CSV table of N, CA and C in Angstrom, one decimal:
chain,number,residue,atom,x,y,z
A,1,MET,N,72.4,111.5,97.6
A,1,MET,CA,73.3,111.7,96.5
A,1,MET,C,73.9,110.5,97.8
A,2,ASP,N,74.8,110.2,96.3
A,2,ASP,CA,75.7,109.3,96.4
A,2,ASP,C,76.3,109.0,98.2
A,3,LYS,N,76.6,107.8,98.8
A,3,LYS,CA,76.9,108.2,100.6
A,3,LYS,C,78.8,108.4,100.5
A,4,ILE,N,79.0,107.8,99.2
A,4,ILE,CA,80.5,108.3,98.8
A,4,ILE,C,80.9,108.9,98.5
A,5,ALA,N,80.2,110.1,97.8
A,5,ALA,CA,80.3,111.4,97.6
A,5,ALA,C,80.2,112.7,98.5
A,6,LEU,N,79.5,112.3,99.0
A,6,LEU,CA,78.3,113.0,100.3
A,6,LEU,C,80.2,113.1,101.0
A,7,THR,N,80.3,111.9,101.7
A,7,THR,CA,81.9,111.9,102.6
A,7,THR,C,82.8,112.7,102.3
A,8,ALA,N,83.2,111.9,101.0
A,8,ALA,CA,84.3,112.9,100.2
A,8,ALA,C,84.4,114.3,100.2
A,9,GLY,N,82.6,114.6,99.6
A,9,GLY,CA,83.1,116.3,100.1
A,9,GLY,C,83.1,116.9,101.6
A,10,ALA,N,82.6,116.1,102.1
A,10,ALA,CA,82.9,116.4,104.1
A,10,ALA,C,83.6,116.0,104.4
A,11,LEU,N,85.0,115.0,103.8
A,11,LEU,CA,86.5,115.0,103.9
A,11,LEU,C,87.0,116.3,103.6
A,12,TYR,N,87.0,116.1,102.5
A,12,TYR,CA,87.8,117.4,102.0
A,12,TYR,C,87.0,118.7,101.9
A,13,LEU,N,86.6,119.5,103.0
A,13,LEU,CA,86.0,120.2,103.0
A,13,LEU,C,87.0,120.3,105.1
A,14,ILE,N,86.6,119.7,105.5
A,14,ILE,CA,87.7,119.0,106.6
A,14,ILE,C,88.9,119.1,106.3
A,15,VAL,N,89.8,118.8,105.1
A,15,VAL,CA,91.0,118.1,105.3
A,15,VAL,C,91.4,120.0,104.5
A,16,LEU,N,90.8,120.9,103.8
A,16,LEU,CA,91.1,122.5,103.3
A,16,LEU,C,91.4,122.4,104.2
A,17,LEU,N,89.8,122.7,105.5
A,17,LEU,CA,90.3,124.0,107.0
A,17,LEU,C,91.1,123.5,107.7
A,18,ARG,N,91.6,122.1,108.0
A,18,ARG,CA,92.5,121.8,109.0
A,18,ARG,C,94.1,122.1,108.5
A,19,ALA,N,94.0,121.9,106.7
A,19,ALA,CA,95.7,122.0,106.5
A,19,ALA,C,95.5,123.1,106.1
A,20,GLY,N,94.7,123.8,105.6
A,20,GLY,CA,94.9,125.6,105.5
A,20,GLY,C,94.5,126.4,107.1
A,21,GLY,N,93.7,125.3,107.9
A,21,GLY,CA,94.7,126.0,109.4
A,21,GLY,C,96.2,125.7,109.7
A,22,THR,N,96.4,124.9,109.3
A,22,THR,CA,97.7,124.2,109.5
A,22,THR,C,99.1,125.6,109.2
A,23,PHE,N,98.2,126.1,107.7
A,23,PHE,CA,99.4,126.9,107.0
A,23,PHE,C,99.6,127.9,107.5
A,24,ALA,N,98.4,128.4,107.9
A,24,ALA,CA,97.9,129.9,108.1
A,24,ALA,C,99.4,129.9,109.6
A,25,VAL,N,99.1,128.8,110.5
A,25,VAL,CA,99.5,128.8,112.1
A,25,VAL,C,100.9,128.8,112.0
A,26,GLY,N,101.7,127.7,110.4
A,26,GLY,CA,102.8,128.2,110.5
A,26,GLY,C,103.6,129.0,109.9
A,27,TRP,N,102.3,130.3,108.7
A,27,TRP,CA,102.7,131.4,108.2
A,27,TRP,C,103.7,132.7,109.6
A,28,LEU,N,102.5,132.3,110.5
A,28,LEU,CA,102.0,133.4,112.0
A,28,LEU,C,103.5,133.0,112.5
A,29,ALA,N,104.0,131.5,112.8
A,29,ALA,CA,104.8,131.3,113.7
A,29,ALA,C,106.2,132.0,113.0
A,30,GLY,N,106.1,131.6,111.0
A,30,GLY,CA,107.2,131.9,110.3
A,30,GLY,C,107.8,133.7,110.9
A,31,ALA,N,106.9,134.5,110.7
A,31,ALA,CA,106.7,135.9,111.2
A,31,ALA,C,106.8,136.2,112.4
A,32,GLY,N,106.4,135.7,113.5
A,32,GLY,CA,107.4,135.6,114.7
A,32,GLY,C,108.6,135.1,114.5
A,33,ALA,N,109.1,134.4,113.9
A,33,ALA,CA,110.6,133.9,114.2
A,33,ALA,C,111.2,135.1,113.9
A,34,ARG,N,110.7,135.3,112.5
A,34,ARG,CA,111.8,136.8,111.8
A,34,ARG,C,111.6,137.8,113.3
A,35,ARG,N,110.7,138.2,114.1
A,35,ARG,CA,111.2,139.4,115.0
A,35,ARG,C,111.3,138.7,116.0
A,36,SER,N,112.0,137.3,116.4
A,36,SER,CA,112.0,137.2,117.8
A,36,SER,C,113.9,137.3,117.7
A,37,ARG,N,114.4,136.3,118.4
A,37,ARG,CA,115.8,136.8,118.6
A,37,ARG,C,116.3,135.5,117.9
A,38,PHE,N,115.6,134.9,116.1
A,38,PHE,CA,116.6,134.0,116.6
A,38,PHE,C,116.1,134.7,114.8
A,39,ALA,N,116.3,135.9,114.5
A,39,ALA,CA,115.8,136.7,113.1
A,39,ALA,C,117.0,136.4,112.2
A,40,GLU,N,118.3,136.8,113.8
A,40,GLU,CA,119.8,137.0,113.0
A,40,GLU,C,120.2,135.0,111.9
A,41,ARG,N,119.9,134.4,113.0
A,41,ARG,CA,119.8,132.6,112.2
A,41,ARG,C,119.3,133.1,110.7
A,42,ILE,N,117.4,133.1,110.6
A,42,ILE,CA,116.8,132.2,109.7
A,42,ILE,C,116.9,133.9,108.9
A,43,SER,N,118.3,134.4,108.8
A,43,SER,CA,118.0,135.6,108.1
A,43,SER,C,119.7,135.6,106.5
A,44,SER,N,120.4,133.9,107.3
A,44,SER,CA,121.4,133.5,107.2
A,44,SER,C,121.2,133.4,105.1
A,45,ALA,N,122.4,133.1,104.7
A,45,ALA,CA,122.3,133.0,102.8
A,45,ALA,C,122.0,131.6,103.0
A,46,LYS,N,122.4,130.0,103.4
A,46,LYS,CA,121.9,129.5,103.9
A,46,LYS,C,120.4,129.7,104.1
A,47,PHE,N,120.6,129.9,105.0
A,47,PHE,CA,119.2,129.6,105.5
A,47,PHE,C,117.9,130.3,104.2
A,48,GLN,N,118.2,131.4,103.7
A,48,GLN,CA,117.7,132.0,102.4
A,48,GLN,C,117.7,130.7,101.3
A,49,ARG,N,118.7,130.2,100.8
A,49,ARG,CA,118.3,129.3,99.8
A,49,ARG,C,117.6,128.2,100.1
A,50,VAL,N,117.3,127.8,101.9
A,50,VAL,CA,116.7,126.7,102.3
A,50,VAL,C,114.7,127.8,101.7
A,51,GLU,N,114.6,128.3,101.9
A,51,GLU,CA,113.5,129.2,102.1
A,51,GLU,C,112.9,129.1,100.2
A,52,ARG,N,113.9,129.9,99.6
A,52,ARG,CA,113.8,130.0,98.1
A,52,ARG,C,113.0,129.0,97.4
A,53,ALA,N,114.1,127.9,98.0
A,53,ALA,CA,114.3,126.1,97.0
A,53,ALA,C,112.6,125.9,97.7
A,54,ILE,N,112.3,125.9,99.2
A,54,ILE,CA,110.8,125.4,99.2
A,54,ILE,C,109.1,125.9,98.7
A,55,GLN,N,110.0,127.5,99.0
A,55,GLN,CA,108.7,128.2,97.8
A,55,GLN,C,108.3,128.1,97.1
A,56,ARG,N,109.2,127.5,96.2
A,56,ARG,CA,109.8,127.0,94.4
A,56,ARG,C,108.8,125.9,94.3
A,57,TRP,N,110.2,125.1,95.0
A,57,TRP,CA,109.0,122.8,94.8
A,57,TRP,C,109.2,122.6,96.2
A,58,GLY,N,108.3,123.1,97.1
A,58,GLY,CA,107.4,123.0,97.8
A,58,GLY,C,106.1,122.1,97.4
A,59,ALA,N,104.8,122.5,96.4
A,59,ALA,CA,104.3,122.3,96.4
A,59,ALA,C,104.1,120.9,95.9
A,60,PRO,N,104.8,120.3,95.0
A,60,PRO,CA,104.6,118.8,95.2
A,60,PRO,C,104.5,117.9,96.2
A,61,VAL,N,105.7,118.8,97.2
A,61,VAL,CA,106.0,117.5,98.3
A,61,VAL,C,104.7,118.4,99.2
A,62,VAL,N,103.7,118.7,99.4
A,62,VAL,CA,102.5,119.4,99.8
A,62,VAL,C,101.5,118.0,99.4
A,63,ALA,N,101.3,118.4,98.7
A,63,ALA,CA,99.9,117.8,97.4
A,63,ALA,C,100.1,116.0,98.1
A,64,VAL,N,101.3,115.3,97.9
A,64,VAL,CA,102.3,113.9,97.8
A,64,VAL,C,101.8,113.6,99.8
A,65,SER,N,101.8,115.0,100.3
A,65,SER,CA,102.2,114.2,102.2
A,65,SER,C,100.5,114.0,102.9
A,66,PHE,N,99.8,114.8,101.3
A,66,PHE,CA,98.0,113.8,101.8
A,66,PHE,C,98.1,112.6,101.8
A,67,LEU,N,98.8,111.6,101.2
A,67,LEU,CA,99.0,110.2,100.9
A,67,LEU,C,100.1,110.0,101.5
A,68,THR,N,100.2,110.8,102.5
A,68,THR,CA,101.1,110.0,103.7
A,68,THR,C,100.6,109.5,105.4
A,69,VAL,N,101.6,108.9,105.9
A,69,VAL,CA,100.4,109.0,107.4
A,69,VAL,C,101.9,110.0,108.2
A,70,GLY,N,100.9,111.2,109.1
A,70,GLY,CA,102.3,112.0,109.8
A,70,GLY,C,102.5,112.7,109.0
A,71,LEU,N,102.9,113.1,107.5
A,71,LEU,CA,103.7,114.0,107.0
A,71,LEU,C,102.6,114.9,106.7
A,72,GLN,N,101.3,115.1,107.2
A,72,GLN,CA,100.7,116.1,105.9
A,72,GLN,C,100.9,117.3,107.0
A,73,THR,N,100.9,117.5,107.9
A,73,THR,CA,101.2,117.6,109.5
A,73,THR,C,102.5,118.9,109.2
A,74,ALA,N,103.3,118.4,108.9
A,74,ALA,CA,104.7,119.2,109.0
A,74,ALA,C,105.1,119.9,107.8
A,75,ALA,N,104.4,119.1,106.7
A,75,ALA,CA,104.7,119.5,105.3
A,75,ALA,C,103.7,121.0,105.1
A,76,ASN,N,102.7,120.9,105.5
A,76,ASN,CA,101.7,122.4,105.4
A,76,ASN,C,102.0,123.4,106.6
A,77,PHE,N,102.5,123.6,107.8
A,77,PHE,CA,103.1,123.9,108.8
A,77,PHE,C,104.9,124.2,107.5
A,78,LEU,N,105.4,123.6,107.2
A,78,LEU,CA,106.8,124.3,106.9
A,78,LEU,C,106.5,125.4,105.5
A,79,ALA,N,105.2,124.8,104.7
A,79,ALA,CA,105.0,126.1,103.9
A,79,ALA,C,104.6,126.9,104.0
A,80,GLY,N,103.8,127.0,105.3
A,80,GLY,CA,103.7,128.1,106.3
A,80,GLY,C,104.8,129.1,106.8
A,81,SER,N,105.3,128.3,107.0
A,81,SER,CA,106.6,129.2,107.8
A,81,SER,C,108.1,129.7,107.0
A,82,MET,N,107.6,128.4,106.0
A,82,MET,CA,108.3,129.8,104.8
A,82,MET,C,108.1,129.9,104.0
A,83,ARG,N,107.3,130.8,104.3
A,83,ARG,CA,106.0,131.3,103.5
A,83,ARG,C,106.0,131.2,101.8
A,84,MET,N,105.6,129.7,101.6
A,84,MET,CA,105.2,129.0,100.3
A,84,MET,C,104.2,130.0,99.8
A,85,PRO,N,104.6,131.2,98.2
A,85,PRO,CA,103.2,131.8,98.1
A,85,PRO,C,102.0,131.0,97.4
A,86,LEU,N,100.6,131.5,98.5
A,86,LEU,CA,99.4,131.3,97.7
A,86,LEU,C,99.3,130.3,96.7
A,87,PRO,N,100.0,131.3,95.1
A,87,PRO,CA,99.3,131.1,94.0
A,87,PRO,C,100.2,129.4,94.0
A,88,ARG,N,101.7,129.0,94.9
A,88,ARG,CA,102.0,127.8,94.3
A,88,ARG,C,100.6,126.7,95.5
A,89,TYR,N,100.7,127.1,96.5
A,89,TYR,CA,100.1,126.4,98.1
A,89,TYR,C,99.1,125.6,97.6
A,90,LEU,N,98.1,126.8,97.4
A,90,LEU,CA,96.2,126.7,97.2
A,90,LEU,C,96.2,125.5,95.9
A,91,PRO,N,97.0,125.9,94.9
A,91,PRO,CA,97.1,123.9,94.4
A,91,PRO,C,96.9,123.0,95.0
A,92,ALA,N,98.5,122.8,95.2
A,92,ALA,CA,99.1,121.4,95.7
A,92,ALA,C,98.0,121.3,97.5
A,93,LEU,N,97.3,122.4,97.7
A,93,LEU,CA,96.2,121.8,99.2
A,93,LEU,C,95.2,120.9,98.0
A,94,PHE,N,94.9,122.0,97.3
A,94,PHE,CA,93.3,121.7,96.7
A,94,PHE,C,93.4,120.1,95.6
A,95,LEU,N,94.3,119.8,95.4
A,95,LEU,CA,95.1,118.4,94.7
A,95,LEU,C,95.5,117.6,95.4
A,96,GLY,N,95.8,117.4,96.8
A,96,GLY,CA,96.3,116.6,97.5
A,96,GLY,C,95.3,116.7,98.3
A,97,GLY,N,93.9,117.3,98.7
A,97,GLY,CA,93.5,117.2,99.8
A,97,GLY,C,92.6,116.1,99.0
A,98,ALA,N,91.8,116.8,97.9
A,98,ALA,CA,90.9,116.0,97.2
A,98,ALA,C,91.3,114.8,96.9
A,99,ALA,N,92.5,114.1,96.5
A,99,ALA,CA,93.1,112.6,96.7
A,99,ALA,C,93.2,112.2,98.1
A,100,TRP,N,93.6,112.9,98.8
A,100,TRP,CA,93.4,112.2,99.9
A,100,TRP,C,91.4,111.7,100.5
A,101,ALA,N,90.6,112.8,100.7
A,101,ALA,CA,89.0,112.6,101.3
A,101,ALA,C,89.1,111.2,100.0
A,102,LEU,N,89.0,111.4,98.8
A,102,LEU,CA,88.9,110.2,98.0
A,102,LEU,C,89.2,108.9,98.4
A,103,LEU,N,90.1,109.1,98.7
A,103,LEU,CA,91.0,108.1,99.5
A,103,LEU,C,90.7,107.3,100.7
A,104,TYR,N,90.0,108.5,101.1
A,104,TYR,CA,89.7,107.8,103.0
A,104,TYR,C,88.2,107.8,102.8
A,105,ALA,N,87.7,108.1,102.0
A,105,ALA,CA,85.9,107.9,101.9
A,105,ALA,C,85.9,107.0,101.6
A,106,THR,N,86.0,106.3,100.3
A,106,THR,CA,86.0,105.1,99.5
A,106,THR,C,86.4,103.8,99.9
A,107,ALA,N,87.9,103.8,100.6
A,107,ALA,CA,88.6,102.6,101.8
A,107,ALA,C,87.4,102.7,103.3
A,108,GLY,N,86.9,104.3,104.2
A,108,GLY,CA,86.4,104.7,105.6
A,108,GLY,C,85.2,103.9,104.8
A,109,ILE,N,84.3,103.8,103.6
A,109,ILE,CA,82.9,103.7,104.0
A,109,ILE,C,83.2,102.1,103.5
A,110,GLY,N,84.1,101.4,103.0
A,110,GLY,CA,84.7,99.9,102.0
A,110,GLY,C,84.9,98.8,103.7
A,111,VAL,N,85.2,100.0,104.7
A,111,VAL,CA,85.4,99.1,106.1
A,111,VAL,C,84.4,99.5,106.6
A,112,LEU,N,83.8,100.3,106.9
A,112,LEU,CA,82.3,99.9,107.4
A,112,LEU,C,81.3,99.2,107.1
A,113,GLU,N,81.0,99.0,106.1
A,113,GLU,CA,80.4,98.4,105.2
A,113,GLU,C,81.0,96.5,105.4
A,114,VAL,N,81.4,96.3,105.5
A,114,VAL,CA,82.5,94.8,105.8
A,114,VAL,C,82.0,94.8,107.5
A,115,LEU,N,82.5,95.7,108.5
A,115,LEU,CA,82.4,95.6,109.4
A,115,LEU,C,80.7,96.0,109.9
A,116,SER,N,79.6,95.8,109.4
A,116,SER,CA,78.3,96.1,109.8
A,116,SER,C,77.7,94.8,108.9
A,117,ARG,N,78.1,94.5,107.9
A,117,ARG,CA,77.9,93.4,107.7
A,117,ARG,C,78.2,91.8,108.3
A,118,LEU,N,79.4,91.8,108.8
A,118,LEU,CA,80.5,90.8,110.0
A,118,LEU,C,79.4,91.1,111.0
A,119,PHE,N,79.5,92.2,111.5
A,119,PHE,CA,78.7,92.5,112.8
A,119,PHE,C,77.2,92.0,112.8
A,120,ALA,N,76.1,92.5,111.6
A,120,ALA,CA,75.1,91.5,111.8
A,120,ALA,C,74.8,90.3,110.9
A,121,GLU,N,75.5,89.8,110.3
A,121,GLU,CA,75.6,88.6,110.1
A,121,GLU,C,76.3,87.4,111.4
A,122,ARG,N,77.4,87.7,111.7
A,122,ARG,CA,77.6,87.2,112.7
A,122,ARG,C,78.6,87.6,113.3
A,123,THR,N,77.4,88.3,114.6
A,123,THR,CA,78.3,89.0,115.9
A,123,THR,C,79.6,88.8,116.6
A,124,ALA,N,78.4,87.3,117.1
A,124,ALA,CA,80.1,86.6,118.1
A,124,ALA,C,81.3,87.5,117.0
A,125,LEU,N,81.3,86.4,115.9
A,125,LEU,CA,82.7,86.6,115.0
A,125,LEU,C,83.1,88.1,115.2
A,126,GLY,N,82.0,89.5,115.4
A,126,GLY,CA,82.8,90.7,114.8
A,126,GLY,C,82.8,91.1,116.3
A,127,VAL,N,82.3,90.7,117.4
A,127,VAL,CA,83.3,91.0,119.4
A,127,VAL,C,84.1,90.6,118.8
A,128,SER,N,84.1,88.7,119.0
A,128,SER,CA,85.8,89.0,118.8
A,128,SER,C,86.2,89.8,117.9
A,129,ALA,N,86.6,90.0,116.8
A,129,ALA,CA,88.0,90.8,116.0
A,129,ALA,C,87.7,91.4,117.1
A,130,VAL,N,87.0,92.8,117.4
A,130,VAL,CA,87.2,93.7,118.0
A,130,VAL,C,88.0,94.0,118.9
A,131,ALA,N,87.6,92.7,120.2
A,131,ALA,CA,88.7,92.1,121.2
A,131,ALA,C,89.4,92.3,121.0
A,132,VAL,N,89.9,91.4,120.1
A,132,VAL,CA,91.6,90.9,119.2
A,132,VAL,C,92.3,92.5,119.2
A,133,LEU,N,91.6,93.1,117.9
A,133,LEU,CA,92.3,94.1,117.6
A,133,LEU,C,92.4,95.2,118.8
A,134,VAL,N,91.5,95.4,120.0
A,134,VAL,CA,91.7,96.1,121.6
A,134,VAL,C,92.9,95.8,121.7
A,135,LEU,N,93.2,94.9,122.4
A,135,LEU,CA,94.2,93.5,122.7
A,135,LEU,C,95.3,93.9,122.3
A,136,ALA,N,95.3,93.6,120.8
A,136,ALA,CA,96.8,94.0,120.0
A,136,ALA,C,97.4,95.1,119.5
A,137,VAL,N,96.1,96.7,120.2
A,137,VAL,CA,96.7,97.7,120.4
A,137,VAL,C,97.3,98.5,121.3
A,138,CYS,N,96.6,97.6,122.4
A,138,CYS,CA,96.5,97.9,124.1
A,138,CYS,C,98.2,96.8,124.1
A,139,GLY,N,98.1,95.6,123.3
A,139,GLY,CA,99.5,94.9,123.6
A,139,GLY,C,100.2,95.8,123.1
A,140,THR,N,101.0,96.8,122.1
A,140,THR,CA,101.4,97.1,121.2
A,140,THR,C,102.1,98.8,122.2
A,141,LEU,N,100.6,99.0,122.4
A,141,LEU,CA,101.3,100.5,123.3
A,141,LEU,C,102.2,99.7,125.0
A,142,ILE,N,101.5,98.8,125.3
A,142,ILE,CA,102.8,98.8,126.3
A,142,ILE,C,103.8,98.4,126.3
A,143,HIS,N,103.7,97.6,125.1
A,143,HIS,CA,105.3,97.6,125.1
A,143,HIS,C,106.4,98.2,124.2
A,144,ARG,N,105.8,99.1,123.5
A,144,ARG,CA,106.5,100.7,123.5
A,144,ARG,C,106.8,101.1,124.5
A,145,ARG,N,105.7,100.9,125.6
A,145,ARG,CA,105.7,102.4,126.3
A,145,ARG,C,106.8,101.4,127.5
A,146,ARG,N,107.0,100.0,127.5
A,146,ARG,CA,107.9,99.4,128.5
A,146,ARG,C,109.4,99.4,127.9
A,147,ARG,N,109.6,99.5,126.6
A,147,ARG,CA,110.8,100.2,125.8
A,147,ARG,C,111.5,101.0,126.0
A,148,THR,N,110.8,102.2,126.3
A,148,THR,CA,111.0,103.8,125.5
A,148,THR,C,111.2,103.3,127.2
A,149,SER,N,111.0,103.2,128.4
A,149,SER,CA,111.4,103.7,129.8
A,149,SER,C,112.5,102.7,129.8
A,150,ARG,N,113.5,101.4,129.4
A,150,ARG,CA,114.0,101.2,129.2
A,150,ARG,C,115.0,101.6,129.0
A,151,HIS,N,114.7,102.1,127.1
A,151,HIS,CA,116.3,103.3,127.1
A,151,HIS,C,116.2,104.3,127.9
A,152,SER,N,115.7,105.4,128.2
A,152,SER,CA,115.8,106.6,128.7
A,152,SER,C,116.2,106.2,130.6
A,153,GLY,N,115.9,104.7,131.1
A,153,GLY,CA,116.5,104.5,132.2
A,153,GLY,C,115.5,104.7,133.3
A,154,ALA,N,114.6,105.2,132.8
A,154,ALA,CA,113.0,105.0,134.1
A,154,ALA,C,112.9,103.5,134.2
A,155,PRO,N,112.5,103.8,135.6
A,155,PRO,CA,111.5,102.3,136.1
A,155,PRO,C,110.9,101.8,135.1
A,156,THR,N,110.4,100.9,134.8
A,156,THR,CA,109.3,100.0,134.5
A,156,THR,C,107.9,99.9,135.8
A,157,PRO,N,107.0,100.1,135.0
A,157,PRO,CA,105.8,99.4,136.5
A,157,PRO,C,106.7,98.3,136.8
A,158,ASP,N,107.0,98.1,135.8
A,158,ASP,CA,107.2,96.0,136.4
A,158,ASP,C,108.6,96.4,137.8
A,159,GLN,N,109.4,96.7,137.7
A,159,GLN,CA,110.5,97.3,137.9
A,159,GLN,C,110.2,98.2,139.9
A,160,SER,N,108.8,99.4,140.2
A,160,SER,CA,109.0,99.7,140.9
A,160,SER,C,108.5,99.2,141.9
């Protein structure tokens, strides 16, 4: 079997389980909120209009969210908590999940093939590229941490 098809199939199964599980958790959280002290707030006319709009028009947002980074979980959770009907949610899940799986399977295998060729043909260059990548990620994390702590007023490691 073709490795892209096998990878895409595995990723598709993973995304269906993960996103469907997030939807289910959202559904349960929404049901719990409807029985909690927030029940009065979420029964207002304005909230009900928003809920109906998400139930009716949220499926395209769910489908497109799979092509973004960081929006998938929020879109699936919101669809669940706002009780999007399954006949609207499932097609969005199946289409968006398929697009996500194909995108990551083709791009992921391409990157792995380039990296494996680089390490096989020029090991020193491959190790150097990975070292530069690790240093860049670490530098970015340190920079963000220091910037965040400066804005919050907490002392940075240099100030203590």
